[in-house]
Coordinates of C-alpha atoms and ligand atoms in Angstrom, one line a residue:
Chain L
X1 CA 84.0 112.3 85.3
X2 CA 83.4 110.4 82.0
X3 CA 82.6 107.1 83.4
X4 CA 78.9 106.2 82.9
X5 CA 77.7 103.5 85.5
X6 CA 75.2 101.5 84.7
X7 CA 73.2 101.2 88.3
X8 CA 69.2 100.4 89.6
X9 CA 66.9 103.0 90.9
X10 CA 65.9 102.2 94.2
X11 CA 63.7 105.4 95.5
X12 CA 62.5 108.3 94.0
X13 CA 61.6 111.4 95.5
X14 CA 61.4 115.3 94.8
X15 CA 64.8 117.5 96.4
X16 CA 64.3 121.0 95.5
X17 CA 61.4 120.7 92.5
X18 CA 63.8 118.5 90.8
X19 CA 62.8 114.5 90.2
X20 CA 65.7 112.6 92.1
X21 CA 66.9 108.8 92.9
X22 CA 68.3 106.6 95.0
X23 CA 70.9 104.4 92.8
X24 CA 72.4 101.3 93.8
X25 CA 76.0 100.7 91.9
X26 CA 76.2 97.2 92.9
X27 CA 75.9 97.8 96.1
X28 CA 77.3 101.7 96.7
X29 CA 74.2 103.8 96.5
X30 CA 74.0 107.7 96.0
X31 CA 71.7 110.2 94.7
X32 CA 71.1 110.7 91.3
X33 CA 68.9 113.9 89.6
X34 CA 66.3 111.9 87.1
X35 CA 64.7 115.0 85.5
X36 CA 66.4 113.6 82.1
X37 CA 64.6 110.3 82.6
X38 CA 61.2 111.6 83.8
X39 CA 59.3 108.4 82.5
X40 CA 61.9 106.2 84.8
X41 CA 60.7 103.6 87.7
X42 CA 61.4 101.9 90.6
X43 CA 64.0 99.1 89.6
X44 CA 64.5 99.9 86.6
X45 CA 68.1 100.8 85.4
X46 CA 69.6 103.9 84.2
X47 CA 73.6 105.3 83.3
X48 CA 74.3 107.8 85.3
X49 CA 77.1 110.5 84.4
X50 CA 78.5 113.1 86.8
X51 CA 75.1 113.1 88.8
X52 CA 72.4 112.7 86.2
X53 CA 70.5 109.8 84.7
X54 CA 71.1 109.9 81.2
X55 CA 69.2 107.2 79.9
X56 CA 66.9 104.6 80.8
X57 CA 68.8 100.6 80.1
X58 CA 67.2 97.4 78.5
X59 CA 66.9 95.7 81.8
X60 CA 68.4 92.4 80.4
X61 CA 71.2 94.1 78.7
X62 CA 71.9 96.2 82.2
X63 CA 72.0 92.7 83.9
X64 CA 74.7 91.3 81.7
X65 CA 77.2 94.3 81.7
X66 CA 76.3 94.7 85.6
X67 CA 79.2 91.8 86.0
X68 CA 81.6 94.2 85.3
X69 CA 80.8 96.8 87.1
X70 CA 81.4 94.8 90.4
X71 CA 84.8 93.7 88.5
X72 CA 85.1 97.7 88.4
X73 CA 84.3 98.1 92.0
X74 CA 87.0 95.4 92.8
X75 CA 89.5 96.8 91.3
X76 CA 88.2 100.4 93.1
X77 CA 88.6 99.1 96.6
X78 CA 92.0 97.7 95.6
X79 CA 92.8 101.3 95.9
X80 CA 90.7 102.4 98.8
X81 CA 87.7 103.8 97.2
X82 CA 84.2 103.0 95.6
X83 CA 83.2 102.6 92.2
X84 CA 82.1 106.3 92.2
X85 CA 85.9 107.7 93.5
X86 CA 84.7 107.9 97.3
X87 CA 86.6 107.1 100.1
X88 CA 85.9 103.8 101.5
X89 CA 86.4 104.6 105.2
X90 CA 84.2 107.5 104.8
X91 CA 80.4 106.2 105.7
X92 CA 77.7 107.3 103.2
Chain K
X1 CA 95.0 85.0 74.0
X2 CA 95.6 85.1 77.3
X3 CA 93.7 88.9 77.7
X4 CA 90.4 87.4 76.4
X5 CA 90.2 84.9 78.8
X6 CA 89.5 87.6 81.7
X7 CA 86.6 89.3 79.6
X8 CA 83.6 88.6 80.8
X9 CA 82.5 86.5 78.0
X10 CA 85.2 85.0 76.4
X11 CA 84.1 82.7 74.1
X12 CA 81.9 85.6 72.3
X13 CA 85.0 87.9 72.6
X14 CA 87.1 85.3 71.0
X15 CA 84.3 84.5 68.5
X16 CA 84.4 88.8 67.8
X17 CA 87.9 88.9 67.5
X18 CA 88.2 85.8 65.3
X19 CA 85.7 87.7 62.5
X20 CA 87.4 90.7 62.8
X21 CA 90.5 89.3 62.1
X22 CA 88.9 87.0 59.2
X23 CA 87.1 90.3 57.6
X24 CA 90.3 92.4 57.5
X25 CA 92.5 92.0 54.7
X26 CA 93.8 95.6 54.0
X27 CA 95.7 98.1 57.0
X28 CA 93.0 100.1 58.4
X29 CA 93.2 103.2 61.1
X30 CA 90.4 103.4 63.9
X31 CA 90.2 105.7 66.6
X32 CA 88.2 105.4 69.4
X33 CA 86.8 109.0 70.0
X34 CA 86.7 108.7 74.0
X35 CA 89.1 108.2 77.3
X36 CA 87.0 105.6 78.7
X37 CA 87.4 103.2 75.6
X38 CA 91.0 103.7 75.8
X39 CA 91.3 102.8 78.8
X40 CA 89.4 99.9 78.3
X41 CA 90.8 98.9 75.2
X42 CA 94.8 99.2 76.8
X43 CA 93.6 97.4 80.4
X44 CA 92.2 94.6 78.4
X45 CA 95.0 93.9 75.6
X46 CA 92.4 94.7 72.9
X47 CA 95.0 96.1 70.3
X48 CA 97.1 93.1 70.9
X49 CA 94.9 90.8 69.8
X50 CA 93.5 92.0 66.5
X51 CA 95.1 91.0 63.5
X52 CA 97.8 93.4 62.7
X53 CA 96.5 95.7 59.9
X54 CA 94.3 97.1 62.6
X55 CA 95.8 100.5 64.3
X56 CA 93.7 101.8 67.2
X57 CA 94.9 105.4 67.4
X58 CA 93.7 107.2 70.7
X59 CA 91.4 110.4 70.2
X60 CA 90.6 113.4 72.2
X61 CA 87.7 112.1 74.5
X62 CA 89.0 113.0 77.6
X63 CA 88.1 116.5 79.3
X64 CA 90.7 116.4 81.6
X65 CA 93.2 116.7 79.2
X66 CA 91.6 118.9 76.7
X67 CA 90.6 121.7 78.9
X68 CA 92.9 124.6 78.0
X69 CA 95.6 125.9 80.3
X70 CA 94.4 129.2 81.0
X71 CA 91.4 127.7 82.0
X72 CA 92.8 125.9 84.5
X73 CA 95.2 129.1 85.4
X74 CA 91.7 131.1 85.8
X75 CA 90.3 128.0 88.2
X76 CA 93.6 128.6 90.4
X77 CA 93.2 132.1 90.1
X78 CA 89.6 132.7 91.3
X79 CA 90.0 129.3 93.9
X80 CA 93.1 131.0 95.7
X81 CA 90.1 134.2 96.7
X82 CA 89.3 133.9 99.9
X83 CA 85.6 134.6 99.8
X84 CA 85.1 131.8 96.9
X85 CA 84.5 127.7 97.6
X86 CA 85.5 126.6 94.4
X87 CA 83.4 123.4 93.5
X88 CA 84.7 120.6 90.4
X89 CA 84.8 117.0 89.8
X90 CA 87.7 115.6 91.7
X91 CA 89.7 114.8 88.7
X92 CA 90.4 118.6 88.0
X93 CA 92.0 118.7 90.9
X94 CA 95.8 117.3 90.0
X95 CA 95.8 118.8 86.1
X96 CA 98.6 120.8 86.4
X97 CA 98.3 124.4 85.5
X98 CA 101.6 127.3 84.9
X99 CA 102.4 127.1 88.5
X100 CA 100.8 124.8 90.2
X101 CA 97.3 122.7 90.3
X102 CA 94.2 123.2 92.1
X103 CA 95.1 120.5 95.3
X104 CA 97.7 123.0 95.8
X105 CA 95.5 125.8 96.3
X106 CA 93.6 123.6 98.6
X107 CA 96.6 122.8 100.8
X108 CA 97.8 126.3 100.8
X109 CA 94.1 126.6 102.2
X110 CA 92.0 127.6 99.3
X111 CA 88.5 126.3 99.6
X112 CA 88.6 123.9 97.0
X113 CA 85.8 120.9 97.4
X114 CA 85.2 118.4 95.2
X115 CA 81.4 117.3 94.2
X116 CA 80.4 114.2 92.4
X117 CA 77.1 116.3 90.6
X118 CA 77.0 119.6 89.9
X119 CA 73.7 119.9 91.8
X120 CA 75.8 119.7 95.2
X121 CA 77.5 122.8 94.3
X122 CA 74.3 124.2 93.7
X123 CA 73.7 123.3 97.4
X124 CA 76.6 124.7 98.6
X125 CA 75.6 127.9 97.2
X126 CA 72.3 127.8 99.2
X127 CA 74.1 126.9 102.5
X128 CA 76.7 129.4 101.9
X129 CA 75.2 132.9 101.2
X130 CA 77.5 134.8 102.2
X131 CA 80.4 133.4 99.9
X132 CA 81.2 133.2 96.5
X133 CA 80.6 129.2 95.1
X134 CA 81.9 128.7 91.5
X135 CA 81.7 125.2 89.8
X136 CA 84.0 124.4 87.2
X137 CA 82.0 123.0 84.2
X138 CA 84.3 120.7 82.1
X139 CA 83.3 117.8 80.0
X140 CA 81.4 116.7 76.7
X141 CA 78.2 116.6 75.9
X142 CA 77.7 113.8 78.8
X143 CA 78.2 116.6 81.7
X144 CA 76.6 119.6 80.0
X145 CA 72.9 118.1 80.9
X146 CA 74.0 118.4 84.2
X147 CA 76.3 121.5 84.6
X148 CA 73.3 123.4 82.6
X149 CA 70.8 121.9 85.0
X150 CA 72.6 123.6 87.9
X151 CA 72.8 126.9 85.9
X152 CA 68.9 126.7 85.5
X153 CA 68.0 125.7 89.0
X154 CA 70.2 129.0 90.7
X155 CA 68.5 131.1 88.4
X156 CA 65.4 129.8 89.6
X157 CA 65.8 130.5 92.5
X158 CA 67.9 133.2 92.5
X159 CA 70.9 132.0 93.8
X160 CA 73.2 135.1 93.1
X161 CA 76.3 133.5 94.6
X162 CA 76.5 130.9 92.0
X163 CA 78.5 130.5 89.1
X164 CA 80.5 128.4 86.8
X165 CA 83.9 128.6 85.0
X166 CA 83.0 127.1 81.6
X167 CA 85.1 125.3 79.6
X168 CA 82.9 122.4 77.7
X169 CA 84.1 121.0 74.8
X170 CA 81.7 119.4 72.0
X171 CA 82.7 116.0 70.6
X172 CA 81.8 115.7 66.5
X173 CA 83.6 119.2 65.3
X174 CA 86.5 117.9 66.9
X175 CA 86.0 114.3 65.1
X176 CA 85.7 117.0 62.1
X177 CA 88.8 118.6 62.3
X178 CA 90.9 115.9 62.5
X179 CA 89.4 114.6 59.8
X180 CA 90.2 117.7 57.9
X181 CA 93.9 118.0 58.9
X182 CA 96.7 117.0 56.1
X183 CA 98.0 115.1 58.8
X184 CA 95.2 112.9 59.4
X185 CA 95.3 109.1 59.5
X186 CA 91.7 108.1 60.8
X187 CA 89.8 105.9 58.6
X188 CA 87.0 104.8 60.8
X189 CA 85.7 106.3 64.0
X190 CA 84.1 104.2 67.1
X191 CA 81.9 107.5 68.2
X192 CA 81.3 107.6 72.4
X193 CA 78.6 106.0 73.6
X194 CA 77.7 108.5 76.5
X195 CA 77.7 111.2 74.0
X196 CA 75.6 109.2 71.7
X197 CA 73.1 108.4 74.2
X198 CA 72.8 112.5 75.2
X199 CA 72.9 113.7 71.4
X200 CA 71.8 111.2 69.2
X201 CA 73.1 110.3 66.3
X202 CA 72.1 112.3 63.4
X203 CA 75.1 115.6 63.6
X204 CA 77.4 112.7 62.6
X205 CA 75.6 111.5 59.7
X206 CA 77.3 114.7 57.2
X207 CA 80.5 114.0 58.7
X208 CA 80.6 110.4 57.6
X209 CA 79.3 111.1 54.1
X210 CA 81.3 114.1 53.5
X211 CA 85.3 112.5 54.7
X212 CA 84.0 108.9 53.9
X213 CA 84.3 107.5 57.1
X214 CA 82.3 105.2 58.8
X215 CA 81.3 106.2 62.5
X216 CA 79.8 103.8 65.1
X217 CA 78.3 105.0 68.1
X218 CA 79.9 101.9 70.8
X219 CA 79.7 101.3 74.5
X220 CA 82.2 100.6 77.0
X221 CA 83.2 97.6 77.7
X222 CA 85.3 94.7 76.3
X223 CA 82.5 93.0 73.9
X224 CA 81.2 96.3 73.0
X225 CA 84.7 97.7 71.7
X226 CA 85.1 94.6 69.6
X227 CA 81.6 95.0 68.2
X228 CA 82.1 98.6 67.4
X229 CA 85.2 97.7 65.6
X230 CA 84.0 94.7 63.9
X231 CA 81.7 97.0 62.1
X232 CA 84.1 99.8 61.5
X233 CA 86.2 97.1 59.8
X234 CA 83.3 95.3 57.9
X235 CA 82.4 99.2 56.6
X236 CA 85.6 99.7 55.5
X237 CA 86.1 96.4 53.9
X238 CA 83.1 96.9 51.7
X239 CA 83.8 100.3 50.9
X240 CA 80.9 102.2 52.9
X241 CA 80.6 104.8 55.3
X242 CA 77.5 104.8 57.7
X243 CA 76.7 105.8 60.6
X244 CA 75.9 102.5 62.8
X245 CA 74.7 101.8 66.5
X246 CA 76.6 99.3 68.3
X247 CA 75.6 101.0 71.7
X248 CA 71.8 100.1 71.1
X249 CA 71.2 99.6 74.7
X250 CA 71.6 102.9 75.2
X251 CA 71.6 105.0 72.1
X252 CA 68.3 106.5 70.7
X253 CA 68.7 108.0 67.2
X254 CA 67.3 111.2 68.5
X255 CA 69.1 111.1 72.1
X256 CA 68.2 112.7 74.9
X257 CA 65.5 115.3 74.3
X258 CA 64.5 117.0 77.3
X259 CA 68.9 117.1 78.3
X260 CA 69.1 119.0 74.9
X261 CA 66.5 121.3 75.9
X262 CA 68.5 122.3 78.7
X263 CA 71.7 122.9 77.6
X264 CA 70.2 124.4 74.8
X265 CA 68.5 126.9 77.0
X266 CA 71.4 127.4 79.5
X267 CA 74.8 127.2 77.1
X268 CA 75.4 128.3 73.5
X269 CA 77.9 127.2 70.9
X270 CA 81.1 128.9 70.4
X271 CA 84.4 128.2 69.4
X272 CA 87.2 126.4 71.7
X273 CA 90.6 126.1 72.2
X274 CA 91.5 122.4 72.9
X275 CA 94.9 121.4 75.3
X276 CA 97.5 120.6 72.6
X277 CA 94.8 121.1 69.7
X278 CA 94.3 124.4 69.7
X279 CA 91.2 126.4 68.3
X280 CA 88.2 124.5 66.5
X281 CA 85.4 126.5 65.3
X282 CA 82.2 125.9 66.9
X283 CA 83.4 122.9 69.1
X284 CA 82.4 124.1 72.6
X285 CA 79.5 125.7 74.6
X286 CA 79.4 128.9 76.7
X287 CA 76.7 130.1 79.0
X288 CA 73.9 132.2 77.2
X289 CA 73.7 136.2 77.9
X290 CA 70.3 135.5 79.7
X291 CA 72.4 133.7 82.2
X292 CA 75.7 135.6 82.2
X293 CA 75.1 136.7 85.9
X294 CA 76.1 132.6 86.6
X295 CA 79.5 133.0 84.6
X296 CA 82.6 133.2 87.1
X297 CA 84.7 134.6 84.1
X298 CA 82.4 137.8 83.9
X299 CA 82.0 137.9 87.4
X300 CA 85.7 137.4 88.3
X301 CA 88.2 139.7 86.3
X302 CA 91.0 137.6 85.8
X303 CA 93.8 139.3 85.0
X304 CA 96.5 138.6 82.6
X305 CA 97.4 135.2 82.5
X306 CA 100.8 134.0 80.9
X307 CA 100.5 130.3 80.7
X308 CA 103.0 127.7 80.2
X309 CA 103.1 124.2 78.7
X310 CA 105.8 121.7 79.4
X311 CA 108.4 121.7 76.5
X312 CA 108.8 118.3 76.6
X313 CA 105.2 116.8 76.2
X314 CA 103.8 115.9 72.9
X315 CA 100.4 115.4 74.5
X316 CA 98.6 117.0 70.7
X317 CA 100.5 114.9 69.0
X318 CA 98.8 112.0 70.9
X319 CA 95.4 113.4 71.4
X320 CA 95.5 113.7 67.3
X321 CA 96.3 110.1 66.9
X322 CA 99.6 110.9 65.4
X323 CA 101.6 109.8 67.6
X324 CA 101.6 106.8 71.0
X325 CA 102.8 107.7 74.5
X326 CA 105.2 105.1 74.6
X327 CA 107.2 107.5 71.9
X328 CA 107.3 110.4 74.4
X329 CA 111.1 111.5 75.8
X330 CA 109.7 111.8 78.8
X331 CA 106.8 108.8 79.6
X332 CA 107.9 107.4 82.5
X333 CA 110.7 109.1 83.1
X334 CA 110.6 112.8 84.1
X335 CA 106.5 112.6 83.9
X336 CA 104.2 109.8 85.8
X337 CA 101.0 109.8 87.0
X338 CA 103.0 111.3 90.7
X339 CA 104.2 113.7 88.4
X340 CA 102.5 114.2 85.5
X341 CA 103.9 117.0 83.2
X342 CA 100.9 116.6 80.9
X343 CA 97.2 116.4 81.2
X344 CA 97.5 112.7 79.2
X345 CA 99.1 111.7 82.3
X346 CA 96.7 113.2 85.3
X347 CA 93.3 111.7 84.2
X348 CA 92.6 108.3 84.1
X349 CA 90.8 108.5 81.2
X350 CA 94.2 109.8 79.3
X351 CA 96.2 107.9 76.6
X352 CA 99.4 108.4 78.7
X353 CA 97.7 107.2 82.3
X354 CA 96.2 104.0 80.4
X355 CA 100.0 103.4 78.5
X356 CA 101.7 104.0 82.2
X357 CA 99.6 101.9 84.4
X358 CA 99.2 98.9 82.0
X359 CA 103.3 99.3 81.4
X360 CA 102.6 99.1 77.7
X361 CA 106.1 100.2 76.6
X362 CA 105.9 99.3 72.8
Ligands
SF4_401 S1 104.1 111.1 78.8 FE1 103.7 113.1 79.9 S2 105.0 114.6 78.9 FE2 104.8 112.8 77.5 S3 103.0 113.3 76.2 FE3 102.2 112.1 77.9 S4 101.6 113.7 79.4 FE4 102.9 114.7 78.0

């Protein structure tokens, strides 16, 4: 629950009254609740903790550390799920 | 040197390592506050490569293991009714409680789901009205923006089937009171990141002036870590003790304002028992009496509950820095990550996990 992943908003919209994105995690995407980052855009990248962006990344400084995050993901499907815990047969 | 050729930038982690070990000339004690640097730091050999005055003792950043007993007793308890869906993050799931843990209750066929945000429990409750949903609301400071956004959102729209079993834990008063034990060892702190980034920086300011220790708030992974203790070490060396941002990516001075309005208006401080810490004033949050219809404990009597730690784990020993896991009677023999007997062992984030699954056995 602690791990903060870095990942790149890639839609926003509104889901119950509440600002909310699409996030791509190098390549898994889910929904994210951006109410914390209400100044955020489109491509730019956030850290998302248990569901929630947290804070808005220096876009350079997200590129660098996004290496290992797909090192993360590797090691993930090593043992059958996605960077976020989720079952990889399991289509989202 | 054979770890630092898998970071991702070796030479700069070389070139980090190389000035820590030429700025170090007395034996120094750093924690690193939180699970995830941990686990980073045993995965990637960092402790075997600093010079060896350096001690990285492991701290108490990791929910999973901290969250009481009879907390986790009361999340069997009201998970095992049959008109509840009890909702957490799926890493509750295997801590072990008195009797048994939560996947048990599931198998026994409890509805037990697991939700990656807080918000889908919140959805369950909508789709559900006819049953009870509780979300179990663990963490630091990093899940409390969220678990006290789902808190707001039901009561806004009245959502009177959902609640949540708090048990949230708040990182510096913890950093405080091992600082303030006769048995303490910490010299320097690397503070979370994540934390950092939701609270800012400035509750840690009177803690490093008043036990003379310097705290820097550091990221996650490899190059970070060595940068956060490169200037833990260079503070120490030269006799200060400031509070620093190595996580500057990230971390604002002031955090996350509108997050702290939120759990502000949703949760209030209170004091906490932590898992093999016991009680520390002021060191967790509970939900606020204009929201106590969304608290499960009010809503749920629980009865009596006689809980019942292991005798053989020494998991506060280790989640005080005191002592390693690798000095535990039982790592890797009667508990393992199958079978953990300790909540060190269940999360991934814990000191005993990171010591089993890298095999570091000295
Ligand atoms: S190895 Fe197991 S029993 Fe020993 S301290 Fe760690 S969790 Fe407790």
């Amino acid at each position: 629950m602690c791990l903060g992943i870095p990942g790149k908003v890639i839609e926003i919209f509104d889901e119950n009254g509440l600002k909310m994105g699409k996030i791509d995690y190098s390549g898994s995407i889910n929904k994210a609740c951006l109410e914390y980052v209400p100044e955020i855009e489109i491509g730019q990248y956030t850290v998302v903790h248990a569901g929630f962006g947290i804070s808005i990344l220096d876009e350079e400084e997200a590129k660098k550390s996004l290496k290992i995050w797909e090192e993360f993901a590797d090691s993930a499907a090593q043992e059958g799920v996605d960077i976020l815990g989720n079952p990889l047969d399991e289509d989202q | 040197m054979k770890y630092l050729d898998e970071f991702r930038d070796p030479v700069l982690a070389k070139k980090i390592v190389a000035e820590i070990n030429a700025t170090v000339t007395r034996p120094w004690v750093i924690m690193e506050i939180c699970g995830g640097q941990t686990h980073s730091i045993i995965r990637n050999g960092i402790d075997q490569v600093l010079a060896k005055e350096i001690e990285l003792v492991h701290g108490p950043g990791c929910p999973v293991c901290v969250t009481p007993l009879e907390i986790i007793d009361k999340a069997i308890e009201i998970a095992s009714r049959p008109d509840v869906i009890f909702t957490s993050f799926g890493d509750m799931l295997r801590v072990p409680g008195s009797k048994k843990d939560l996947f048990m209750v599931k198998s026994e066929g409890g509805d037990v789901r697991t939700v990656y945000s807080p918000l889908e429990a919140v959805e369950i409750a909508r789709n559900n009205p006819d049953k009870e949903v509780v979300f179990f609301a663990v963490g630091f400071e990093t899940t409390a923006p969220g678990n006290s956004m789902a808190i707001y959102t039901a009561a806004k729209e009245r959502l009177t089937n959902f609640s949540e079993l708090v048990s949230h834990v708040l990182v510096p008063p913890a950093m405080e009171a091992l600082l303030s034990s006769p048995d303490n060892r910490v010299q320097g702190y690397l503070a979370a990141g994540h934390v950092c980034t939701v609270m800012g920086l400035e509750e840690y300011i009177p803690i490093a002036q008043k036990y003379h220790v310097p705290i820097v708030a550091t990221g996650f992974e490899p190059i970070d870590i060595l940068e956060g203790i490169l200037l833990v070490v260079k503070q120490l060396e030269e006799g200060r003790c400031d509070v620093e941002n190595q996580y500057l990516r990230s971390v604002k001075l002031k955090g996350n304002i509108p997050a702290q309005n939120i759990i502000q208006k949703v949760y209030k401080v209170t004091n906490r028992k932590w898992r093999g810490i016991g009680e520390i004033p002021r060191s967790g949050l509970s939900i606020r009496e204009e929201y106590i219809d969304f608290d499960a404990e009010k809503k749920f009597s629980v009865g009596d509950i006689n809980t019942m730690e292991s005798d053989l784990c020494i998991s506060g020993e280790i989640l005080q820095g005191l002592k390693k896991p690798h000095e535990c009677p039982a790592f890797g023999k009667e508990c393992t990550p199958t079978h953990p007997l300790g909540a060190t062992m269940v999360s991934a984030e814990g000191a005993c996990a990171a010591y089993y699954k890298y095999q570091r056995l000295r």
